Tab-separated table of C-alpha atoms and ligand atoms in Angstrom:
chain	number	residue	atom	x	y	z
I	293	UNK	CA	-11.721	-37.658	10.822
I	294	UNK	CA	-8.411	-36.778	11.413
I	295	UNK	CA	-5.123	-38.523	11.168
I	296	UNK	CA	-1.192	-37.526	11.176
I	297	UNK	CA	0.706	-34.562	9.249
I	298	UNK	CA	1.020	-35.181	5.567
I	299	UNK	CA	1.683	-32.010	4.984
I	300	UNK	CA	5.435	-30.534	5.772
I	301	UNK	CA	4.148	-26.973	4.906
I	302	UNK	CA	0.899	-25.350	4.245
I	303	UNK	CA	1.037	-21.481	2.802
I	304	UNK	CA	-2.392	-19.551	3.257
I	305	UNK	CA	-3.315	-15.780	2.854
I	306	UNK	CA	-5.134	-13.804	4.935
I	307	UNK	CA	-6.449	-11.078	2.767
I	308	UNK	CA	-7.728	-7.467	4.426
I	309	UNK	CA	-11.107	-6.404	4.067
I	310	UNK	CA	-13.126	-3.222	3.602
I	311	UNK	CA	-16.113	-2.052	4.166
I	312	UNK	CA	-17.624	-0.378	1.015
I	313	UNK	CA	-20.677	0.408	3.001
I	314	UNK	CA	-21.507	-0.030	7.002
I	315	UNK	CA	-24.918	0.527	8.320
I	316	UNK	CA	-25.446	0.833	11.847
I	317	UNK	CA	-29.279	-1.004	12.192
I	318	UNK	CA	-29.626	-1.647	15.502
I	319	UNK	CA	-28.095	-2.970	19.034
I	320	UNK	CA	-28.576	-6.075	20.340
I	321	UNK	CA	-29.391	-6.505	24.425
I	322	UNK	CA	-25.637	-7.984	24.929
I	323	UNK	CA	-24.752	-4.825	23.659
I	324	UNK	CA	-23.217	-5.762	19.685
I	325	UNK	CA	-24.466	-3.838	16.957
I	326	UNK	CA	-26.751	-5.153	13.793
I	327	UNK	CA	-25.087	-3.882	10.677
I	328	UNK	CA	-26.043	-3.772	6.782
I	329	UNK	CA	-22.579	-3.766	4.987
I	330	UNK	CA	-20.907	-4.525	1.759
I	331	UNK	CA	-17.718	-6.395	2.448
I	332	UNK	CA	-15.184	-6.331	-0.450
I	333	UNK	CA	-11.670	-8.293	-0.010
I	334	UNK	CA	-8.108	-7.006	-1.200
I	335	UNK	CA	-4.899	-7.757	-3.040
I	336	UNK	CA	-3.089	-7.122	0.272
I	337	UNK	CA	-2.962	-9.927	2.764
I	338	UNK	CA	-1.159	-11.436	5.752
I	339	UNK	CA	0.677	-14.684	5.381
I	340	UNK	CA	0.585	-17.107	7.529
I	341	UNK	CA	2.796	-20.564	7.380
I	342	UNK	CA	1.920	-23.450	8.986
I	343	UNK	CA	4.365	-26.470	10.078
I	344	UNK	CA	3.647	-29.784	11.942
I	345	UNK	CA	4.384	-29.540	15.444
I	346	UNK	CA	3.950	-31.562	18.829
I	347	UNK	CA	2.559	-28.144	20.704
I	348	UNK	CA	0.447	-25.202	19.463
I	349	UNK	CA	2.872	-21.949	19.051
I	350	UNK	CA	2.838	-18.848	16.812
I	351	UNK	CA	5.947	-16.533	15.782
I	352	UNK	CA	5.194	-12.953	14.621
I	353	UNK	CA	7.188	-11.371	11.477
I	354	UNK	CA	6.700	-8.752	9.208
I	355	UNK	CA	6.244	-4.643	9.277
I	356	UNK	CA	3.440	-4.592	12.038
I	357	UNK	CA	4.749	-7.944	14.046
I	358	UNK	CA	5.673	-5.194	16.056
I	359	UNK	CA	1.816	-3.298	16.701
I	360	UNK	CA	0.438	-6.390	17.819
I	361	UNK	CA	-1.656	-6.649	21.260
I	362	UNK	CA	-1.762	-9.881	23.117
I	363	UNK	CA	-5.286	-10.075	21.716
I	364	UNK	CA	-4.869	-10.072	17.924
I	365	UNK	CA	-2.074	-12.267	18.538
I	366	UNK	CA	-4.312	-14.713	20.272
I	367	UNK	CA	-6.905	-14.836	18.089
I	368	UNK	CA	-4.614	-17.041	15.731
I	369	UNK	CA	-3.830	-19.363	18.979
I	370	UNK	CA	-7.494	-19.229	20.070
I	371	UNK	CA	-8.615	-20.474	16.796
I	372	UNK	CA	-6.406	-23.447	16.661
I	373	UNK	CA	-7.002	-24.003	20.303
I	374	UNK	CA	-11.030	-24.077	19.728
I	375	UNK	CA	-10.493	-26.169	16.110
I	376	UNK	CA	-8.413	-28.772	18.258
I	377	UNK	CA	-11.111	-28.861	20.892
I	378	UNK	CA	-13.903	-29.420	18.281
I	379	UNK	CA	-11.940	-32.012	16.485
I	380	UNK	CA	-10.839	-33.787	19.906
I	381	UNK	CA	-7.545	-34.366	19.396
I	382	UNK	CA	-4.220	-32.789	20.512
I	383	UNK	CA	-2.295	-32.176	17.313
I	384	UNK	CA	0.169	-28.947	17.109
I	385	UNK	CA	1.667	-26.258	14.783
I	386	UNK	CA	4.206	-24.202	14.467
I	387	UNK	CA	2.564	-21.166	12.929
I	388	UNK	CA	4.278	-18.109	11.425
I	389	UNK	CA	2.208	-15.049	10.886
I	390	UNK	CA	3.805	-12.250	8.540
I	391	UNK	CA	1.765	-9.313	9.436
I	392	UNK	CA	1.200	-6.986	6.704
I	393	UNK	CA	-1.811	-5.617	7.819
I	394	UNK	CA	-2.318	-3.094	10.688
I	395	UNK	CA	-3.341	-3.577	13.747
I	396	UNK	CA	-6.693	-2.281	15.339
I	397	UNK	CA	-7.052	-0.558	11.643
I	398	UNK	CA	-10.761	-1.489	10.764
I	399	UNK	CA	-9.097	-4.101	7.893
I	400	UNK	CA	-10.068	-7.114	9.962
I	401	UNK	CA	-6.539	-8.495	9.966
I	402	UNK	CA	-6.802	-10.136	13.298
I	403	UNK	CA	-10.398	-12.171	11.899
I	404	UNK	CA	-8.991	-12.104	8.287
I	405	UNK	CA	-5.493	-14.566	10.710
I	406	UNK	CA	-8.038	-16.849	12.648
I	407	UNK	CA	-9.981	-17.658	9.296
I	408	UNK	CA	-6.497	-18.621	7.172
I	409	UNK	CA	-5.811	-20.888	10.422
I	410	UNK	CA	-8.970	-22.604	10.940
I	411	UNK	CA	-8.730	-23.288	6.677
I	412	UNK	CA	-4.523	-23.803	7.148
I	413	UNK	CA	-4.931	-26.049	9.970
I	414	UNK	CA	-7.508	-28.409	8.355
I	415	UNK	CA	-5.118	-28.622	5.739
I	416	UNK	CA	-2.228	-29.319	7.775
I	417	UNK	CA	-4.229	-31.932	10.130
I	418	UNK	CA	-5.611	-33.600	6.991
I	419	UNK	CA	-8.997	-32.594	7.867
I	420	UNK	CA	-12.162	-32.155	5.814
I	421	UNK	CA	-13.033	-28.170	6.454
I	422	UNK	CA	-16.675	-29.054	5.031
I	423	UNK	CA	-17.136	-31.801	7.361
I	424	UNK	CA	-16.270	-28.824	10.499
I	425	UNK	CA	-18.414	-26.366	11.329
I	426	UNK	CA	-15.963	-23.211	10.915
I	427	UNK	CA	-17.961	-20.481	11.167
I	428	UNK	CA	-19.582	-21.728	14.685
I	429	UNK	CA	-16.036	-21.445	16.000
I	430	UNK	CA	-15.065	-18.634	14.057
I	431	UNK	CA	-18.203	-16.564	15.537
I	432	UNK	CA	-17.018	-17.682	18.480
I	433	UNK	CA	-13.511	-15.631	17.576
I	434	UNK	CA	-14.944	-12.708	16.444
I	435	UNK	CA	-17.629	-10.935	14.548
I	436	UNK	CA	-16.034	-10.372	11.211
I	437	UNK	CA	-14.522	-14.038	11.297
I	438	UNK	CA	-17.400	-15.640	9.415
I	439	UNK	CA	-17.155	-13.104	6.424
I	440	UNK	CA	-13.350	-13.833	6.144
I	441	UNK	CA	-13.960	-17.654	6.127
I	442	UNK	CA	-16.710	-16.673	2.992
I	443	UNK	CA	-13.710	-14.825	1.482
I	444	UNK	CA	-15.715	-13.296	-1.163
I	445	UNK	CA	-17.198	-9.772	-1.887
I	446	UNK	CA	-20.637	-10.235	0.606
I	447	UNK	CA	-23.538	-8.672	2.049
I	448	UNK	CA	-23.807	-8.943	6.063
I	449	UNK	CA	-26.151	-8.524	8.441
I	450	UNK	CA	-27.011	-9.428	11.939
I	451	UNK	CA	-23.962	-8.404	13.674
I	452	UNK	CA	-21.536	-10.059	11.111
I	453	UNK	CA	-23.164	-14.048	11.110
I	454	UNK	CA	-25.368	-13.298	8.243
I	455	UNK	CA	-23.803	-13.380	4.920
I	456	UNK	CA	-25.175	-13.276	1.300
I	457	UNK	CA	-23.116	-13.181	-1.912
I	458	UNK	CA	-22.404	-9.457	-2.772
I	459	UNK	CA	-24.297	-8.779	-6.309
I	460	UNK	CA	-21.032	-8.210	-8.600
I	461	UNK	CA	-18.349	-5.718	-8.223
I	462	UNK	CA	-16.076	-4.029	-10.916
I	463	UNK	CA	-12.135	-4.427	-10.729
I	464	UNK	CA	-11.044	-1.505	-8.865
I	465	UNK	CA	-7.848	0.255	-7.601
I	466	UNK	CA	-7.878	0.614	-4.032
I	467	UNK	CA	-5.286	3.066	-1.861
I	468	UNK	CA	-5.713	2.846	1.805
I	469	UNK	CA	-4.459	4.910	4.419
I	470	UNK	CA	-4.134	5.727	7.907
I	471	UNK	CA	-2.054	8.188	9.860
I	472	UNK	CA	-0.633	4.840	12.139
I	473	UNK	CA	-2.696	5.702	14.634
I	474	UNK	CA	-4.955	2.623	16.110
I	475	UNK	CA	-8.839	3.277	17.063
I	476	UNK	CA	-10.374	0.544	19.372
I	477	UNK	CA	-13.620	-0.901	18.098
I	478	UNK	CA	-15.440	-1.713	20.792
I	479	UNK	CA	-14.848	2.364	21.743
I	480	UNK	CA	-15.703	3.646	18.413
I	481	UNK	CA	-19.021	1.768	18.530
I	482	UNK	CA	-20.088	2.997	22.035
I	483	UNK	CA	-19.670	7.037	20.929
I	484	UNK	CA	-21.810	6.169	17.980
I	485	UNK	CA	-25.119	8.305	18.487
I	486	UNK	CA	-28.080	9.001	16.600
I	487	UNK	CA	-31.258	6.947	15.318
I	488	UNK	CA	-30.383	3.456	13.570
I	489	UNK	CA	-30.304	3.674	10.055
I	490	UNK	CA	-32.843	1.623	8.010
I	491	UNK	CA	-31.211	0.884	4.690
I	492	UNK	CA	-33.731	-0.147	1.639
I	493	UNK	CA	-32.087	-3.563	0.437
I	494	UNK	CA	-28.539	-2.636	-1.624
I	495	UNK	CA	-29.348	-4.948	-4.936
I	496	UNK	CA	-26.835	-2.731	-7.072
I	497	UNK	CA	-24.936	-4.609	-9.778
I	498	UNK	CA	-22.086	-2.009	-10.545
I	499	UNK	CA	-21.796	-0.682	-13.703
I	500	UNK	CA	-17.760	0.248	-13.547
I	501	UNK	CA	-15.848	1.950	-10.340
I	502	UNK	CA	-18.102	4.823	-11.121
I	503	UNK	CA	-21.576	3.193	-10.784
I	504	UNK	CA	-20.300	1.494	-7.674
I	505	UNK	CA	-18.925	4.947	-6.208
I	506	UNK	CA	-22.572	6.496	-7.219
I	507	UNK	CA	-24.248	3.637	-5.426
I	508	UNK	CA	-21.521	4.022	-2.254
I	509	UNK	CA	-22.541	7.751	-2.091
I	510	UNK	CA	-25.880	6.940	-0.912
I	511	UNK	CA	-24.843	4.369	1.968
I	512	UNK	CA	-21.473	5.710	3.624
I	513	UNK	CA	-20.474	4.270	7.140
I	514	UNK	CA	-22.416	5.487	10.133
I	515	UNK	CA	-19.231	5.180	12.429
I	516	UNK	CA	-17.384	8.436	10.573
I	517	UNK	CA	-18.580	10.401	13.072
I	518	UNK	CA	-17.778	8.606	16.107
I	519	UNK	CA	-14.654	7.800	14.835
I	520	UNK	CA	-13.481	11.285	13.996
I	521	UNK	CA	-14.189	12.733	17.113
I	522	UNK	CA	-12.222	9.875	18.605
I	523	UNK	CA	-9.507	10.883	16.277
I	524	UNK	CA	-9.536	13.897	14.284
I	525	UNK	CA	-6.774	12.213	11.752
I	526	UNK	CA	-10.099	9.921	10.123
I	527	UNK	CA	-11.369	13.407	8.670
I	528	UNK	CA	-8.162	14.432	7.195
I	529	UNK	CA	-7.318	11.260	5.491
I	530	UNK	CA	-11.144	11.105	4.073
I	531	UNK	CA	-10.242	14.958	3.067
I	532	UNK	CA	-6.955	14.042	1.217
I	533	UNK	CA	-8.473	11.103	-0.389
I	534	UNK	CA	-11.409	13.149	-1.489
I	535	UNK	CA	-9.100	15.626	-3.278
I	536	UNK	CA	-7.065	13.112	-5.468
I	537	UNK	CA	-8.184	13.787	-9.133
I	538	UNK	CA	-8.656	9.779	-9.551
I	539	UNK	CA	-10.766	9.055	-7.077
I	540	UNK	CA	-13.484	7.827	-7.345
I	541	UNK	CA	-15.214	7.773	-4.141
I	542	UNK	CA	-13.681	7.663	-0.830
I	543	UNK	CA	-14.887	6.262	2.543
I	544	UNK	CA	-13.741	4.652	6.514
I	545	UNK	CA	-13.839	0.860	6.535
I	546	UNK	CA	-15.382	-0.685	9.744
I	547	UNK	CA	-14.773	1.595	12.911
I	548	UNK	CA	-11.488	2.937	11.576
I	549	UNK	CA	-8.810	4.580	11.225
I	550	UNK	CA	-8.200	2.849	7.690
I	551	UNK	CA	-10.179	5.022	4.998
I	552	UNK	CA	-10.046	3.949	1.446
I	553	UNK	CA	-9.843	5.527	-2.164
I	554	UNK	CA	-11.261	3.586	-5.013
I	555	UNK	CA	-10.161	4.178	-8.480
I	556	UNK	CA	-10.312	2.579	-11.974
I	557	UNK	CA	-6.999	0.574	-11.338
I	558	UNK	CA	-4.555	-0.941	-9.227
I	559	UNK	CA	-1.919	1.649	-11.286
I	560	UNK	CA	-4.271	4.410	-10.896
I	561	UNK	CA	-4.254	4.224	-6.916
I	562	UNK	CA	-0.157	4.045	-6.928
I	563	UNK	CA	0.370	6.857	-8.762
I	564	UNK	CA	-2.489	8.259	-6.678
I	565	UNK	CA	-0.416	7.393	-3.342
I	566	UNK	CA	2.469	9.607	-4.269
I	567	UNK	CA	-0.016	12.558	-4.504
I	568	UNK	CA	-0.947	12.102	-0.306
I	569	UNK	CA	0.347	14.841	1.278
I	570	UNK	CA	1.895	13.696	4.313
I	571	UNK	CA	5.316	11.004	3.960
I	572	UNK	CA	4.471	9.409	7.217
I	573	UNK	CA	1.062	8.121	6.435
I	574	UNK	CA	0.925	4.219	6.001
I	575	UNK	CA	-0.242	4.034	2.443
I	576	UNK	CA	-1.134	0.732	0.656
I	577	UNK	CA	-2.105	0.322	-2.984
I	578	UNK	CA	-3.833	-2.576	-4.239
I	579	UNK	CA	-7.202	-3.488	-6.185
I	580	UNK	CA	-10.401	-5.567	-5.201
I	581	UNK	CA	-9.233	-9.458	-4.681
I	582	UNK	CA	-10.290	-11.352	-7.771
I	583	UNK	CA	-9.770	-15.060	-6.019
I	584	UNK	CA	-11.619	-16.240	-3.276
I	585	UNK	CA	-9.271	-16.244	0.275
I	586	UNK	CA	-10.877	-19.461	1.844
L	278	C5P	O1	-16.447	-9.453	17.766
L	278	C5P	P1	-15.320	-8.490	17.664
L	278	C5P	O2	-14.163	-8.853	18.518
L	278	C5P	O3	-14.924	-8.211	16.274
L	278	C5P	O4	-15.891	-7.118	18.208
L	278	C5P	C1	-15.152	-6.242	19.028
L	278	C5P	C2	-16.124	-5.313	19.726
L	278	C5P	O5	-16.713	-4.414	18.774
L	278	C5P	C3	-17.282	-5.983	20.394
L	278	C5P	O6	-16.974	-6.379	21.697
L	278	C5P	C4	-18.335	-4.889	20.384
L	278	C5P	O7	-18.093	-3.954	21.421
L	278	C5P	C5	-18.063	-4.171	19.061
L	278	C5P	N1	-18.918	-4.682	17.970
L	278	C5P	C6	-20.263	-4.357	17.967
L	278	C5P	N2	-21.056	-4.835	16.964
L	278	C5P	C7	-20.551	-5.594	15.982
L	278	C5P	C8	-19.179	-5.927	15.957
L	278	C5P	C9	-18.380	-5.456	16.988
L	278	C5P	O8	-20.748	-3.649	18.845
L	278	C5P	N3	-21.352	-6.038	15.012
């Protein structure tokens, strides 16, 4: 199944995700939550590098190298350490992650690592990925980990396992912001209170950014809330968003802090991120990924 190195190098991106739409439907008795949410992938992506090695290790660059926990950091380490255990052998890497996304942000930059590694190392172990069962061991990692290895605009349920194809979505700008400040998602989850929403099935083929905004109006994200009170800075970045002429529609993805603006382009949402009123905001403008990340 597997043999040497051929490759001296293998590149892969590790794209950030939002979440158009997150339903809260239900908790399960080990306490995770069953979700209904539209999962959209963007422009703006980690990198991670991979090199043939005799040991496992991983080197951090890149504006948030600094943010990481030991946990995010792991997850890249834990996923090669689970992939080699699967596989059965004792091959190594030298991996370089170049962290462009932020940490604890509700972007799923930490799931959005392990996928590109379980993909990178298959290619850099000369290993057929179909023949693996990735998403076991990416479950395993994380609940958003599956979605990243489908690396496509999805549906998911259960509490991230279950994934459909998302019906199609329109090209659209995309500014997203937070005030740098990290929210912890296991945390933002328990203060969520209230019933469990019961969504009617989202079968919504977008006509344009503004049919898709009309159709986001009607979902939202049940962790707002919880995620304001935990940190009053969600509401004011939803608030700024909100008041940029361009946008579209503006919501949280995941548990937070990241909120998003949509708009009709890429252009649209940088000259939209001059307009945000405070300097020290991380601001990122990008679009909707065309390509698939796996
Ligand atoms: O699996 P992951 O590490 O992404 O989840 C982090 C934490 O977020 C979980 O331990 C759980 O507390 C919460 N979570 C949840 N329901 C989900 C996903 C995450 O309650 N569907």
């Amino acid at each position: 199944m597997t043999g040497a190195s051929r490759q001296t190098e293998v590149v892969r991106a590790a794209p950030a995700k939002i979440n158009l739409y997150l339903k809260v439907t239900g908790r399960r008795a080990d306490g995770y939550h069953e979700l209904d949410s539209l999962v959209a992938f963007t422009e703006l992506h980690d990198v991670l590098t991979l090199r043939p090695a005799a040991d496992l290790s991983l080197t951090v660059e890149g504006p948030f190298a600094g943010t990481l926990t030991d946990q995010t950091d792991n997850l890249v380490l834990a996923a090669a350490r689970r992939l080699r255990a699967v596989l059965g052998h004792e091959l190594g890497a030298d991996i370089t992650l170049t962290k462009n996304i932020p940490v604890a942000a509700g972007l799923g930059g930490g799931s959005a690592d392990a996928a590109a590694a379980l993909y990178g190392l298959c290619e850099l172990w000369d290993v057929d990925a179909a023949g693996v069962d990735l998403v076991a061991i990416g479950a395993e990692l994380g609940a958003d980990v599956p979605v990243c290895l489908y690396g496509r605009p999805a549906l998911v349920s259960g509490i991230g396992e279950q994934i459909t194809a998302s019906p199609a979505l329109p090209a659209a700008g995309v500014l997203l912001v937070n005030t740098r400040r990290p929210l912890a998602t296991p945390e933002v989850f328990r203060a969520r209170e209230g019933p469990f929403s019961e969504p009617p099935p989202f079968d919504h083929a977008a006509d344009g950014v503004a049919g898709l905004a009309e159709a986001l109006v009607a979902r939202g994200n049940d962790l707002v809330s919880a995620a304001c009170a935990m940190c009053p800075d969600v509401g004011e970045v939803l608030s700024a968003l909100e008041r940029l002429p361009s946008c579209r529609y503006a919501g949280m993805s995941g548990s937070g802090a990241t909120c998003f603006g949509l708009f009709d382009a890429a252009s649209i949402a940088q000259d939209a991120a001059r307009r945000l009123p405070e300097p020290g905001w991380w601001a990122a403008a990008t679009s909707l990924r065309s390509k698939p990340a796996g």
